[in-house]
Every structure is written in structure tokens, then in C-alpha cells.
Coordinates of C-alpha atoms and ligand atoms in Angstrom, one line a residue:
M1 CA -30.1 15.0 -40.2
M2 CA -27.0 17.1 -40.0
K3 CA -26.7 16.5 -36.3
S4 CA -27.1 12.8 -36.5
T5 CA -24.5 12.5 -39.2
I6 CA -22.0 14.3 -36.9
T7 CA -23.0 12.1 -34.0
L8 CA -22.4 9.0 -36.2
I9 CA -19.0 10.4 -37.2
I10 CA -18.1 10.9 -33.6
I11 CA -19.2 7.4 -32.7
F12 CA -17.2 6.0 -35.6
L13 CA -14.1 8.0 -34.6
S14 CA -14.2 6.9 -31.0
L15 CA -14.8 3.3 -31.9
N16 CA -11.8 3.6 -34.2
L17 CA -9.8 5.0 -31.4
Y18 CA -10.5 2.1 -29.2
G19 CA -9.8 -0.2 -32.1
G20 CA -6.5 1.5 -32.5
E21 CA -5.6 1.1 -28.9
T22 CA -6.2 -2.6 -28.6
R23 CA -3.6 -3.7 -31.1
S24 CA -3.2 -7.5 -30.9
D25 CA 0.5 -7.4 -31.6
T26 CA 1.2 -5.6 -28.3
S27 CA -1.3 -7.2 -25.9
N28 CA -0.1 -4.8 -23.2
V29 CA -1.8 -1.9 -24.8
E30 CA -5.5 -2.0 -24.2
S31 CA -8.5 0.3 -24.0
M32 CA -9.4 2.2 -20.9
A33 CA -12.8 0.5 -21.0
A34 CA -11.3 -3.0 -20.9
K35 CA -9.1 -2.1 -18.0
D36 CA -11.9 -0.5 -16.1
A37 CA -14.0 -3.6 -16.5
R38 CA -11.2 -5.8 -15.3
M39 CA -10.4 -3.6 -12.3
E40 CA -14.0 -2.8 -11.2
W41 CA -14.1 -5.4 -8.3
F42 CA -10.5 -4.6 -7.3
R43 CA -11.3 -0.8 -7.0
D44 CA -14.4 -1.5 -5.0
A45 CA -12.7 -4.0 -2.7
R46 CA -10.3 -1.8 -0.8
F47 CA -9.3 -4.4 1.8
G48 CA -7.7 -7.8 1.3
M49 CA -5.8 -10.4 3.2
F50 CA -2.2 -11.3 2.4
I51 CA -1.0 -14.7 3.6
H52 CA 2.7 -15.7 3.9
W53 CA 2.9 -19.4 4.4
G54 CA 5.5 -21.9 3.4
I55 CA 8.1 -24.3 4.8
Y56 CA 9.9 -21.3 6.2
S57 CA 7.0 -21.1 8.7
V58 CA 8.5 -24.3 10.4
P59 CA 11.5 -22.6 12.1
A60 CA 9.2 -19.8 13.2
G61 CA 11.8 -17.2 12.6
E62 CA 14.5 -18.7 14.8
W63 CA 17.9 -20.2 13.7
N64 CA 21.1 -20.8 15.7
G65 CA 19.9 -18.5 18.5
R66 CA 19.0 -15.6 16.3
T67 CA 15.3 -14.8 16.3
N68 CA 14.8 -12.2 13.6
H69 CA 14.3 -14.4 10.6
A70 CA 11.1 -15.1 8.7
E71 CA 10.3 -16.0 5.0
W72 CA 13.9 -15.0 4.1
I73 CA 15.4 -17.4 6.6
R74 CA 17.2 -19.6 4.0
D75 CA 19.1 -16.5 2.9
T76 CA 19.4 -14.5 6.1
A77 CA 20.6 -17.5 8.1
Q78 CA 22.5 -18.8 5.0
I79 CA 21.1 -22.3 5.3
P80 CA 22.4 -24.9 2.8
L81 CA 19.7 -26.5 0.7
D82 CA 19.8 -30.0 2.1
T83 CA 19.5 -28.5 5.7
Y84 CA 16.6 -26.2 4.6
N85 CA 14.9 -29.1 2.9
R86 CA 14.3 -30.8 6.3
F87 CA 11.5 -28.3 6.8
I88 CA 9.7 -30.2 4.0
D89 CA 9.3 -33.3 6.2
Q90 CA 8.3 -31.2 9.2
F91 CA 5.6 -29.3 7.4
N92 CA 2.4 -30.9 8.5
P93 CA -0.3 -28.3 9.1
V94 CA -2.9 -30.6 10.7
K95 CA -4.8 -27.5 12.1
F96 CA -5.2 -25.9 8.7
D97 CA -8.9 -25.2 8.1
A98 CA -9.5 -23.2 4.9
D99 CA -13.1 -22.2 6.0
E100 CA -11.7 -20.8 9.2
W101 CA -9.0 -18.7 7.5
V102 CA -11.5 -17.4 5.0
G103 CA -14.0 -16.8 7.8
V104 CA -11.5 -14.6 9.5
A105 CA -11.0 -12.5 6.3
K106 CA -14.7 -12.3 5.7
A107 CA -15.5 -11.2 9.3
A108 CA -12.8 -8.5 9.0
G109 CA -14.6 -7.1 5.9
M110 CA -11.9 -8.2 3.5
K111 CA -12.9 -8.8 -0.1
Y112 CA -10.0 -10.7 -1.4
M113 CA -7.1 -12.9 -0.4
V114 CA -3.6 -13.4 -1.8
I115 CA -1.5 -16.4 -0.6
T116 CA 2.1 -17.3 -1.4
A117 CA 2.0 -20.1 -3.9
K118 CA 5.8 -19.9 -4.2
H119 CA 8.0 -17.5 -2.2
H120 CA 11.7 -16.8 -2.9
D121 CA 12.8 -20.1 -1.5
G122 CA 11.2 -21.7 -4.5
F123 CA 9.0 -24.2 -2.6
C124 CA 5.7 -24.7 -4.3
M125 CA 2.6 -24.8 -2.1
W126 CA 0.7 -26.9 -4.6
P127 CA 1.5 -30.3 -6.3
S128 CA 3.2 -29.0 -9.4
A129 CA 3.8 -31.0 -12.6
F130 CA 7.0 -28.9 -13.2
T131 CA 9.0 -29.6 -10.0
D132 CA 9.2 -32.1 -7.1
Y133 CA 10.0 -29.2 -4.8
D134 CA 6.4 -29.0 -3.9
L135 CA 3.6 -29.8 -1.5
A136 CA 3.3 -33.3 -2.9
S137 CA 6.7 -34.1 -1.2
T138 CA 5.4 -33.3 2.2
S139 CA 3.3 -35.7 4.3
F140 CA 0.4 -33.3 4.0
K141 CA -1.5 -34.7 1.1
R142 CA -4.3 -32.1 0.9
D143 CA -4.6 -29.4 -1.8
I144 CA -4.1 -26.3 0.3
L145 CA -4.7 -23.8 -2.5
G146 CA -7.7 -25.7 -3.8
E147 CA -9.3 -25.8 -0.4
L148 CA -8.8 -22.1 0.1
K149 CA -10.1 -21.3 -3.4
E150 CA -13.2 -23.3 -2.7
A151 CA -13.7 -21.7 0.7
C152 CA -13.3 -18.2 -0.9
D153 CA -15.9 -19.0 -3.6
K154 CA -18.4 -20.1 -1.0
V155 CA -18.4 -16.7 0.7
G156 CA -17.7 -14.4 -2.2
I157 CA -14.1 -13.6 -1.5
K158 CA -11.8 -13.2 -4.5
F159 CA -8.9 -15.6 -4.5
G160 CA -5.4 -14.5 -5.5
L161 CA -1.9 -16.0 -5.7
Y162 CA 1.6 -14.6 -4.9
Y163 CA 4.4 -16.0 -7.0
S164 CA 8.1 -15.1 -6.7
I165 CA 10.1 -15.0 -9.9
M166 CA 13.3 -15.1 -7.8
D167 CA 13.9 -18.8 -6.9
W168 CA 16.6 -20.0 -4.5
H169 CA 16.0 -23.6 -5.4
H170 CA 15.8 -23.8 -9.2
P171 CA 19.2 -24.9 -10.5
N172 CA 19.0 -22.4 -13.3
Y173 CA 18.2 -19.3 -11.2
L174 CA 21.0 -17.1 -9.9
P175 CA 22.7 -18.4 -6.7
R176 CA 23.0 -16.2 -3.7
K177 CA 26.4 -14.7 -3.1
W178 CA 27.1 -17.0 -0.1
E179 CA 25.6 -20.1 -1.7
Q180 CA 27.5 -23.3 -2.5
D181 CA 24.6 -25.4 -3.8
R182 CA 23.8 -23.9 -7.2
P183 CA 26.7 -23.0 -9.5
Q184 CA 26.7 -19.6 -11.3
D185 CA 27.4 -21.2 -14.7
L186 CA 24.0 -22.9 -14.8
V187 CA 22.1 -19.6 -14.8
D188 CA 19.7 -19.6 -17.7
M189 CA 16.9 -17.1 -17.7
E190 CA 15.2 -18.6 -20.7
I191 CA 14.7 -21.8 -18.7
I192 CA 13.5 -19.7 -15.8
S193 CA 11.1 -17.7 -18.0
A194 CA 9.6 -20.9 -19.4
Y195 CA 9.3 -22.5 -15.9
V196 CA 7.5 -19.4 -14.6
Q197 CA 5.1 -19.4 -17.6
N198 CA 4.4 -23.1 -17.2
Q199 CA 3.7 -22.8 -13.5
I200 CA 1.5 -19.7 -13.9
G201 CA -0.4 -21.6 -16.6
E202 CA -0.8 -24.5 -14.2
L203 CA -1.9 -22.2 -11.3
I204 CA -4.5 -20.5 -13.6
Q205 CA -5.8 -23.9 -14.7
R206 CA -6.0 -25.4 -11.2
Y207 CA -7.1 -22.4 -9.2
D208 CA -8.4 -19.7 -11.6
P209 CA -6.9 -16.9 -9.5
A210 CA -8.5 -13.4 -9.6
V211 CA -5.1 -11.8 -8.8
L212 CA -1.6 -12.7 -9.8
W213 CA 0.8 -11.0 -7.4
F214 CA 4.4 -11.3 -8.6
D215 CA 7.5 -10.5 -6.5
G216 CA 11.2 -11.1 -6.6
E217 CA 11.5 -9.5 -10.0
W218 CA 14.4 -7.1 -9.2
D219 CA 17.4 -9.1 -10.3
K220 CA 18.5 -7.5 -13.6
E221 CA 18.5 -10.9 -15.3
W222 CA 14.7 -10.7 -15.2
T223 CA 14.1 -8.2 -18.0
R224 CA 11.2 -6.1 -19.2
E225 CA 10.9 -8.5 -22.1
H226 CA 10.6 -11.5 -19.8
G227 CA 7.8 -9.6 -18.0
E228 CA 6.1 -8.7 -21.2
D229 CA 6.1 -12.4 -22.3
L230 CA 4.7 -13.5 -19.0
H231 CA 2.1 -10.8 -19.0
R232 CA 1.0 -11.7 -22.6
H233 CA 0.8 -15.4 -21.6
I234 CA -1.5 -14.5 -18.6
R235 CA -3.7 -12.3 -20.8
E236 CA -4.2 -15.2 -23.2
L237 CA -5.0 -17.7 -20.5
K238 CA -7.1 -15.5 -18.2
P239 CA -7.9 -12.0 -19.6
D240 CA -9.6 -10.8 -16.4
A241 CA -6.8 -11.7 -14.0
V242 CA -5.6 -8.6 -12.1
V243 CA -1.8 -8.5 -12.3
N244 CA 0.6 -6.4 -10.2
N245 CA 3.4 -4.3 -11.6
R246 CA 6.1 -6.6 -10.4
V247 CA 5.4 -8.9 -13.3
G248 CA 7.9 -6.6 -15.1
K249 CA 10.1 -4.0 -13.6
R250 CA 7.6 -2.0 -11.5
T251 CA 6.8 0.4 -14.3
R252 CA 3.4 2.0 -14.9
D253 CA 3.0 0.5 -18.3
L254 CA 3.1 -3.2 -17.5
G255 CA 0.7 -4.7 -15.0
D256 CA -2.5 -3.3 -13.5
F257 CA -1.5 -1.8 -10.2
G258 CA 1.4 -0.3 -8.2
T259 CA 2.7 -2.1 -5.1
P260 CA 4.0 0.2 -2.3
E261 CA 5.4 -2.2 0.3
Q262 CA 5.2 -1.3 4.0
H263 CA 4.4 2.3 3.3
I264 CA 1.6 4.6 2.2
P265 CA 2.4 7.3 -0.4
A266 CA 1.8 10.9 0.7
K267 CA -0.7 11.6 -2.2
G268 CA -1.4 8.0 -3.2
I269 CA -0.5 7.3 -6.8
P270 CA -2.6 9.8 -8.9
G271 CA -3.9 8.3 -12.2
W272 CA -3.0 4.7 -11.3
D273 CA -4.4 1.8 -9.3
W274 CA -2.4 0.9 -6.3
E275 CA -2.3 -1.3 -3.2
T276 CA -0.2 -1.0 -0.1
C277 CA 0.8 -4.3 1.3
M278 CA 1.8 -4.4 5.0
T279 CA 2.7 -6.6 7.8
M280 CA 0.6 -6.6 11.0
N281 CA 3.7 -7.0 13.2
G282 CA 7.3 -6.7 11.8
Q283 CA 7.6 -9.8 9.6
W284 CA 5.7 -11.4 6.7
G285 CA 6.3 -15.1 7.5
Y286 CA 5.5 -16.5 11.0
N287 CA 8.0 -15.4 13.7
K288 CA 7.1 -16.6 17.2
H289 CA 9.3 -13.8 18.7
D290 CA 7.9 -10.9 16.8
D291 CA 5.7 -8.9 19.1
R292 CA 5.8 -5.6 17.3
W293 CA 2.0 -5.8 16.7
K294 CA 0.4 -2.7 15.4
S295 CA -2.7 -1.6 17.3
T296 CA -6.2 -2.1 15.9
E297 CA -6.5 1.7 16.0
D298 CA -3.3 2.1 14.0
L299 CA -4.4 -0.5 11.4
L300 CA -7.8 1.1 11.0
R301 CA -6.3 4.6 10.5
K302 CA -4.0 3.1 7.9
L303 CA -7.0 1.5 6.1
V304 CA -8.8 4.9 6.1
D305 CA -5.6 6.8 5.1
I306 CA -5.1 4.4 2.1
S307 CA -8.8 4.7 1.1
S308 CA -8.6 8.5 1.2
K309 CA -5.8 8.3 -1.2
G310 CA -7.5 5.9 -3.6
G311 CA -5.6 2.7 -2.8
N312 CA -6.2 -0.8 -1.5
F313 CA -4.9 -2.3 1.8
L314 CA -3.5 -5.8 1.6
L315 CA -2.9 -6.7 5.2
N316 CA -0.7 -9.7 6.0
V317 CA -1.0 -12.6 8.3
G318 CA 1.7 -15.2 8.8
P319 CA 0.2 -18.5 9.9
T320 CA 2.1 -21.1 11.9
A321 CA 3.5 -24.3 10.4
E322 CA 0.6 -26.1 12.1
G323 CA -1.8 -24.0 10.1
E324 CA -3.1 -21.4 12.6
I325 CA -3.4 -17.7 12.1
P326 CA -1.8 -16.0 15.2
I327 CA -4.3 -15.0 17.8
Q328 CA -3.0 -11.4 17.8
S329 CA -3.9 -11.1 14.1
I330 CA -7.3 -12.6 14.7
T331 CA -8.3 -10.2 17.5
R332 CA -7.1 -7.2 15.4
L333 CA -9.0 -8.4 12.3
K334 CA -12.1 -9.0 14.4
A335 CA -12.1 -5.5 15.8
M336 CA -11.5 -4.0 12.3
G337 CA -14.4 -6.1 11.1
Q338 CA -16.7 -4.6 13.8
W339 CA -15.8 -1.2 12.6
M340 CA -16.3 -2.2 9.0
Q341 CA -19.7 -3.6 9.8
V342 CA -20.8 -0.1 10.7
N343 CA -18.6 2.0 8.5
G344 CA -17.9 -0.2 5.4
E345 CA -19.9 2.1 3.2
S346 CA -17.2 4.8 3.7
I347 CA -14.5 2.4 2.5
Y348 CA -15.8 0.1 -0.2
G349 CA -16.2 1.6 -3.7
T350 CA -15.0 5.0 -2.6
Q351 CA -12.5 7.2 -4.3
A352 CA -9.6 9.4 -3.2
S353 CA -10.8 12.8 -2.2
S354 CA -9.1 15.9 -3.6
I355 CA -9.8 17.8 -0.4
R356 CA -6.6 19.0 1.3
P357 CA -5.4 17.7 4.6
L358 CA -7.8 18.5 7.4
V359 CA -7.2 18.6 11.2
F360 CA -10.0 16.2 12.1
G361 CA -8.9 13.3 9.8
K362 CA -9.4 11.9 6.3
V363 CA -12.0 12.1 3.6
T364 CA -13.3 9.5 1.2
Q365 CA -15.9 10.2 -1.5
K366 CA -18.4 8.7 -3.9
V367 CA -19.9 10.2 -7.0
E368 CA -23.5 9.1 -7.8
G369 CA -25.0 10.6 -10.9
N370 CA -24.3 14.3 -10.7
D371 CA -24.0 14.3 -7.0
T372 CA -21.1 13.7 -4.5
T373 CA -21.1 12.0 -1.2
L374 CA -18.3 12.8 1.3
Y375 CA -17.4 10.5 4.1
L376 CA -15.6 12.6 6.8
H377 CA -13.5 10.2 8.9
V378 CA -13.3 12.1 12.2
S379 CA -10.4 10.8 14.2
E380 CA -10.0 14.0 16.2
W381 CA -13.5 14.8 17.4
P382 CA -13.6 18.6 17.7
E383 CA -14.1 19.9 21.2
D384 CA -16.4 22.7 20.1
G385 CA -18.4 20.3 18.0
Q386 CA -17.8 22.3 14.8
L387 CA -16.4 20.4 11.8
F388 CA -15.1 22.6 8.9
V389 CA -14.6 21.4 5.3
P390 CA -13.5 23.9 2.6
V391 CA -16.3 22.8 0.2
M392 CA -18.7 25.3 -1.5
N393 CA -21.5 22.9 -2.5
R394 CA -25.1 23.0 -1.2
V395 CA -25.8 20.2 1.2
A396 CA -28.7 17.8 0.6
S397 CA -28.2 16.0 4.0
A398 CA -25.6 15.2 6.6
F399 CA -25.8 12.4 9.2
L400 CA -23.7 10.0 11.2
L401 CA -23.0 6.7 9.5
S402 CA -23.4 4.9 12.8
D403 CA -26.9 6.4 13.2
R404 CA -28.5 7.6 10.0
K405 CA -31.4 9.1 11.9
H406 CA -28.9 11.3 13.7
V407 CA -29.3 14.3 11.2
L408 CA -26.6 16.9 11.5
H409 CA -27.0 20.6 10.6
A410 CA -24.6 22.0 8.0
R411 CA -24.0 25.7 7.7
K412 CA -22.7 27.2 4.5
G413 CA -20.1 30.0 5.1
E414 CA -17.9 32.1 2.9
T415 CA -15.0 29.7 2.9
G416 CA -16.8 26.4 3.2
L417 CA -19.2 24.2 5.2
T418 CA -19.4 23.9 9.0
I419 CA -21.2 20.8 10.4
D420 CA -22.6 20.9 13.8
L421 CA -21.8 17.6 15.5
S422 CA -23.5 18.1 18.8
G423 CA -22.7 15.2 21.0
A424 CA -19.9 12.7 21.7
A425 CA -17.9 10.8 19.1
P426 CA -19.7 7.5 18.3
D427 CA -16.3 5.8 17.7
S428 CA -13.1 6.5 19.6
V429 CA -10.9 5.7 16.5
D430 CA -12.9 7.0 13.5
S431 CA -16.4 8.3 13.4
V432 CA -17.8 8.7 10.0
V433 CA -20.0 11.7 9.1
V434 CA -21.8 11.5 5.7
V435 CA -22.3 14.7 3.8
K436 CA -24.5 14.4 0.7
L437 CA -23.5 17.3 -1.6
I438 CA -25.5 18.6 -4.6
G439 CA -23.5 18.5 -7.7
A440 CA -19.8 17.8 -8.4
L441 CA -17.4 18.6 -5.6
E442 CA -16.6 22.3 -5.5
L443 CA -13.5 23.2 -3.5
N444 CA -12.9 26.7 -2.2
P445 CA -10.4 28.1 -4.8
L446 CA -8.9 30.4 -2.2
D447 CA -8.3 27.6 0.2
Q448 CA -4.9 26.6 -1.2
L449 CA -1.8 27.6 0.8
Q450 CA -0.7 30.9 -0.6
Q451 CA 2.2 33.3 -0.3
S452 CA 1.3 36.3 1.7
E453 CA 1.5 39.8 0.3
D454 CA 5.0 40.4 1.8
G455 CA 6.2 37.2 0.0
I456 CA 6.3 35.0 3.1
V457 CA 5.1 31.4 2.8
T458 CA 3.9 29.8 6.0
L459 CA 3.3 26.1 6.0
P460 CA 1.4 25.0 9.1
V461 CA 1.6 21.6 10.5
D462 CA -2.1 20.8 10.1
R463 CA -1.7 21.3 6.3
A464 CA 1.2 18.8 6.0
E465 CA 0.8 15.6 4.0
F466 CA 2.4 12.4 5.3
G467 CA 4.1 9.6 3.5
Q468 CA 3.5 6.9 6.1
H469 CA 5.7 3.9 6.9
H470 CA 4.3 0.8 8.5
A471 CA 6.3 1.0 11.7
G472 CA 4.9 4.3 12.8
N473 CA 2.2 6.8 12.2
L474 CA 3.2 10.4 11.7
Q475 CA 0.6 12.5 13.4
I476 CA 0.0 16.0 14.8
D477 CA 0.5 16.3 18.5
A478 CA -2.3 18.7 19.5
K479 CA -0.6 19.8 22.7
L480 CA 2.8 20.6 21.1
K481 CA 1.2 21.8 17.9
A482 CA 3.9 19.8 16.1
I483 CA 4.3 16.9 13.8
G484 CA 5.4 13.9 15.9
H485 CA 5.8 10.1 16.0
W486 CA 8.4 10.4 13.2
N487 CA 9.9 7.0 14.2
H488 CA 10.9 5.6 10.9
P489 CA 13.3 7.0 8.3
D490 CA 11.0 6.0 5.5
A491 CA 8.2 8.2 6.7
F492 CA 8.2 11.7 5.3
V493 CA 6.4 15.1 5.4
Q494 CA 5.4 17.3 2.5
W495 CA 3.5 20.5 1.7
T496 CA 2.1 21.8 -1.6
F497 CA 1.5 25.5 -2.0
M498 CA 1.0 28.3 -4.5
V499 CA 3.8 30.7 -5.4
N500 CA 3.0 34.0 -7.1
N501 CA 6.2 35.8 -6.4
P502 CA 9.2 33.6 -7.0
G503 CA 12.7 34.4 -5.8
R504 CA 15.1 33.3 -3.1
F505 CA 13.9 32.3 0.3
R506 CA 15.4 31.5 3.7
M507 CA 13.7 28.4 5.1
T508 CA 13.3 28.1 8.9
T509 CA 11.4 25.6 11.0
E510 CA 11.4 24.6 14.7
T511 CA 12.5 21.2 15.8
A512 CA 12.7 19.2 19.0
S513 CA 14.7 16.0 19.2
L514 CA 17.0 13.9 21.4
K515 CA 19.8 13.0 19.1
A516 CA 21.7 14.6 16.2
C517 CA 20.4 13.6 12.8
S518 CA 19.8 15.0 9.3
I519 CA 16.8 15.8 7.1
K520 CA 16.9 15.9 3.4
V521 CA 15.0 19.0 2.2
S522 CA 13.7 19.1 -1.3
L523 CA 12.1 22.2 -2.8
S524 CA 11.5 22.5 -6.6
D525 CA 14.6 21.1 -8.2
Q526 CA 16.9 21.7 -5.2
E527 CA 17.8 19.1 -2.6
R528 CA 20.0 19.5 0.5
E529 CA 20.8 17.7 3.7
V530 CA 20.2 19.8 6.8
A531 CA 21.7 18.8 10.1
V532 CA 19.3 18.8 13.0
P533 CA 21.0 19.5 16.3
P534 CA 19.4 17.9 19.4
S535 CA 17.3 20.1 21.6
G536 CA 17.5 17.7 24.5
N537 CA 13.7 17.2 24.9
Y538 CA 10.8 16.3 22.6
G539 CA 9.0 19.4 24.0
D540 CA 11.8 22.0 23.7
F541 CA 11.8 23.5 20.3
Q542 CA 14.7 25.4 18.7
T543 CA 14.8 27.3 15.4
L544 CA 16.4 25.5 12.6
D545 CA 17.8 27.5 9.7
A546 CA 17.6 25.2 6.6
G547 CA 19.4 27.7 4.4
V548 CA 18.4 29.6 1.2
F549 CA 16.4 28.0 -1.6
E550 CA 15.4 29.4 -4.9
I551 CA 11.9 29.1 -6.4
K552 CA 12.3 30.0 -10.1
D553 CA 8.7 29.9 -11.3
T554 CA 5.2 30.9 -10.3
G555 CA 2.8 28.0 -9.7
V556 CA 2.3 25.0 -7.4
C557 CA 5.4 24.1 -5.4
T558 CA 6.2 21.0 -3.3
L559 CA 8.4 20.9 -0.2
I560 CA 9.5 17.5 1.1
F561 CA 11.3 16.7 4.4
K562 CA 12.8 13.2 4.3
P563 CA 14.9 11.7 7.0
V564 CA 18.5 10.8 6.2
R565 CA 18.5 7.1 7.0
K566 CA 21.8 7.0 8.8
D567 CA 21.5 7.9 12.5
W568 CA 17.8 8.8 12.2
S569 CA 16.2 9.6 15.5
P570 CA 12.7 11.0 15.8
V571 CA 12.3 14.8 15.3
N572 CA 9.2 16.8 16.2
L573 CA 8.6 19.5 13.6
R574 CA 6.7 22.7 13.8
A575 CA 5.5 25.1 11.0
V576 CA 7.9 25.8 8.2
S577 CA 8.5 29.4 6.9
L578 CA 9.9 30.6 3.7
I579 CA 11.0 34.2 4.0
P580 CA 12.1 36.2 0.9
V581 CA 15.8 37.1 1.0
S582 CA 16.2 40.8 0.3
G583 CA 17.9 41.8 -2.9
N584 CA 15.8 39.5 -5.0
Ligands
LIG1 O1 7.0 -11.3 0.5 C1 7.4 -10.2 1.2 C2 8.8 -10.0 1.3 O2 9.5 -11.2 1.6 C3 9.2 -9.6 0.0 N1 8.0 -8.8 -0.5 C4 7.0 -8.9 0.5 C5 5.6 -8.8 -0.1 C6 10.4 -8.9 -0.1 N2 11.4 -9.3 -0.7 N3 12.4 -8.4 -0.6 N4 12.0 -7.4 0.1 C7 10.7 -7.7 0.5 C8 12.8 -6.3 0.4 C9 14.1 -6.8 0.8 C10 14.4 -6.9 2.1 C11 15.7 -7.3 2.6 FE1 15.9 -8.4 4.2 C12 16.6 -6.6 3.4 C13 16.3 -8.5 2.2 C14 17.5 -8.7 3.0 C15 17.7 -7.5 3.7 C16 14.2 -8.2 5.2 C17 15.2 -8.1 6.0 C18 14.3 -9.5 4.6 C19 15.4 -10.1 5.1 C20 16.0 -9.3 6.0

């Protein structure tokens, strides 16, 4: 009697809590349960296709002899409106076949698609009631978005729309600095806000999009309040639409998910949904000269890296003005699909794993009931056949995902599990080993990087975490025992470790590089630029003294090495040491 009264009170209290969270006056605040329900498919999906297609596809990246343009071409080549508008007449994608595009996404293992309904140029890829600057003014009289939506529905792919708030055609949006066509004194963000809401309403009504992917929100004239109004409007019209954070000002409290562009955060975005969007070559829109294609291997590793950090991968294609997805994209997506066919279970519906960086590759996981399944993505198949994970659980079973009958023996040691792989890698890029654990994941508490008794902190390369950029793939060079392929200044390296004896430390590392450049070193609250002198050769290492840093408190500490953008040239990096400075 007593017990059930308490239970009732608890139920009542928690109901009341939910009630309190879903206040109707601020529709942005909702219960966790409602958000979870809306996000379920998105969290399971993990892999989607981004499509950048518009009248900017017509010039194919080339203008007046320069070949590095794409969807920004009206701005980057400073093309006057009436010149740009000639592309409208030339846009006639007779080869467009919605089923074919959707088939490519499906075969790749992608679960959703997001296509540019309107990019920054303002041209609308559907017949809009709110402007003539739209598909209806081309000679192509078909409903492109409608055909794609229908094709997606047929095969169970979620259909989403990209919409740029920035608009280089609307007379009331801000003109570009160089622009003569639209005068500054017509700028009126209330008109823009209404236009955006009208068009989003129209898109929802016509195409019922599962995702609304905003962009071009960064001009300060688009305010948080505009974003809130738009968001509320969407919630009223389509409560289950998944909306990205660029609806407002990229904050965590407006929109459903974060949108790292062209990079993969070092630790994902803990406590929030996120999606990395990325190009397959260098550009979003079609550019016939762009041959900076990422390899299938690189793309697969990025998909796995993103999954292991709890995010989605929205991988871009830029079709031609005729309506064809470039063959280079198709071959890569096909190969990714073949891998997904075998290994999809280790990607879809998985969660980030809290296991620290491991030499062999990445880890994804699933929790089913009380038990945990680990998916070990082995990209460096160990020569001795021994795979170590610092996990203390008992093992129910272990096997290769490519051959479930291939049972693997797992040994429980003092510091974790060792799995006996015996045999060759089933996949040269990423072989998945499934380990079914009993109970919730138990990490080895002593496994964290620690200060030694003499106060020294050693941060080995194989325990570094990487913040990856699209144009590169930081990785450990096994021969040099160093971090290499640091090609892009937006890629960075970090370590987290435990400090029990704080104080002042001299930081040293070893570097090898061809040209002088600088690294920004951040430790606790201190940040400093450290000059890296060239060593002359990527294999010749020299000691770099990064100076003295102070760690004030005991606890977990993060050290970050970020390139200084100016004059960046790749640096190979070896273990970092923090040595206590005497006289502490
Ligand atoms: O739609 C894609 C990009 O067009 C858009 N977001 C993705 C999803 C985007 N807009 N702005 N940015 C990305 C970042 C700005 C890049 C710029 Fe540039 C640097 C604008 C001008 C210089 C890149 C290089 C675009 C034109 C030249």
C-alpha cells in the first residue's frame, strides 16, 4: 500500500516534470522523450547523401579561364545577375533520373538524402508560388524534388531538403560587397523572414521533408529571434521534421543536431546529435576540373571514425547540369556499399564508444538489454594476431562479422581482453570483429594515461585523438612511430590524461618537417604558439622545446596541438612529454 503510493507520487512527479518541460509558449523547449522519438531514425541512419545541384552546375566550375569555382560561382567570379541568369535557360537536365540517383544512394547503404532546394544564389529548384526565380522558368518542366521524394519513398530512403537563408537574388536580402544589382537600402529582414517561412511551408506541403537542412545563416542580420520564429513555424507544420542547428545561430539550444562541415570533431559532440557533411572531392557543386577525389578507403575510414564518435556522415555528390552523378562518385559509393552490405550492422544504430583510442582502429557499440556488443573496426590487422581491448567484462562470444561462424577466442587478462584473430584480415580497409560482452561496458580504470611517480607525463602517439579535416587523414605511421599525414591546418591532435601532481612542466616533443611553421599548443587555460623549425626530412626528427606550462589542479587535463594556418606545412609528430620543472 505504502509502496504503491510512493510509486504513484513518483509517476505523478515525473509526468509533471515532462509537462513542465513542454511549455507551449516556447515551443523550442521539449521533453527528452519527444526529441528521442523524432531523432530515432536519424540516429540509426548514420549515412546519408548530400546533393548540391542548381543552375550553378551549368558553368561546371569554370569562368573566364579560372577553374576553381562551384556553387559559389556567382560570388567568387562576381557575376552580375543578368549574366548569371543565362544559366536558367541552359539548365535542361535531360539525363536526370530520380530512381537512378536514389538507387545509387540505396546501393551505397545510405538511409537518407538531402538536396539543395535553394542555395545561396537564391534559385529555387521547385516551382515556387513565392518567386519566379525558380524551376518553372527553365525549359525543364518536371518536378525534380517531387520525383526524388517519390523515388525515395519507394525504397525507404528518408528525403530531406537544404535551404539557404542567405539569398543573392532576393531584392530585400543583403547585397554582396561587390554587387551592383541589389541596393543596400532595400534590405529588410522582416520581408526575408516571411519569405523563408512561406517557402518552407510550401516545401513541407509539397514534399513532406524528413530533414530541413538550413545554411547561410551567418549574416548578423539573421538573428536568433528569426531562427526561433522559423523553428516554431516548422514545429507547427511538421512536428517530426529533423532540423539542423543552422536554423538559428548554430547554438545547441535551437535545432536538433550540430553540423561540422568538412571536418570530424576529435571526440564527436558529447551529449548532442551531430552530422559531419563532407565533399567527395574538393567542391560541393559540380566542377569538371576538380580531381581531388578521396579514395574509397579514406571515405570508409571517415564513415567509421564518425560512427565511433556517435555522428552521421552526410556525403556529398555534385551532379552535372545534364543530371548525372559523376562516375567517380558512383564507383566510390558502390564500393562503400559493398562494404556496408557485409558490415552495416557495425554502423547502423550504433553508438559512440567510450573506449580510448586503440592502435588497431575504431570501436562502435550497441547496448541490448543489459548487455553490450562491441564492433572492433580493425584497420591495422595485428601481425601477431592479438587484438587487445582495455575492457574488463566477461565475453559471451566473439566472431568476425564477415563470417559469423568464424568464432574467435577471447582471453581475459588483468588489464583487459585479448582476442586471438588467427588468420588474415578479411577486409583490407576495415575488418569488423564482433565481441558480445556480458553486462554494461566496464573499462579498465587504470587504463587512463597517468602521471608517473616522478611526475612525468608521457603522451604516446597511439593514444592521441584526431580532429580530422576532409582533405587529409591524420594517422600513425607505424614505421616512423609518429603521427603523420598532417596535411591540412584544420586537422588537430589532442590527448586527455590524468594529473595527480599538478605544477609547472616543460613540454617537449619530436618533430620532422620540411618547412618552418607554427603549432598552437593549448594546455588547461594556457595557449601558446610554438615555432617548428624544419628538420629537412619527414624521417629526421629533432627535439622541440615547447616551453613551460602550468597545470594548476589535479584531474583530467587536455592538451591540444593545432596548426597555425599561415604557412602551414605538414609536421610529423612523436610522443609528447611533460617534465616537472624543479622548484615547484
Ligand atoms: O553548401 C555548402 C557550401 O556552399 C556552404 N555550406 C556547404 C554545406 C558554405 N557556405 N559557406 N561556406 C560553406 C563556408 C565559406 C566558404 C568561403 Fe569560399 C570561403 C566562401 C568564400 C570563401 C569556398 C571558397 C566557397 C567559395 C570559395
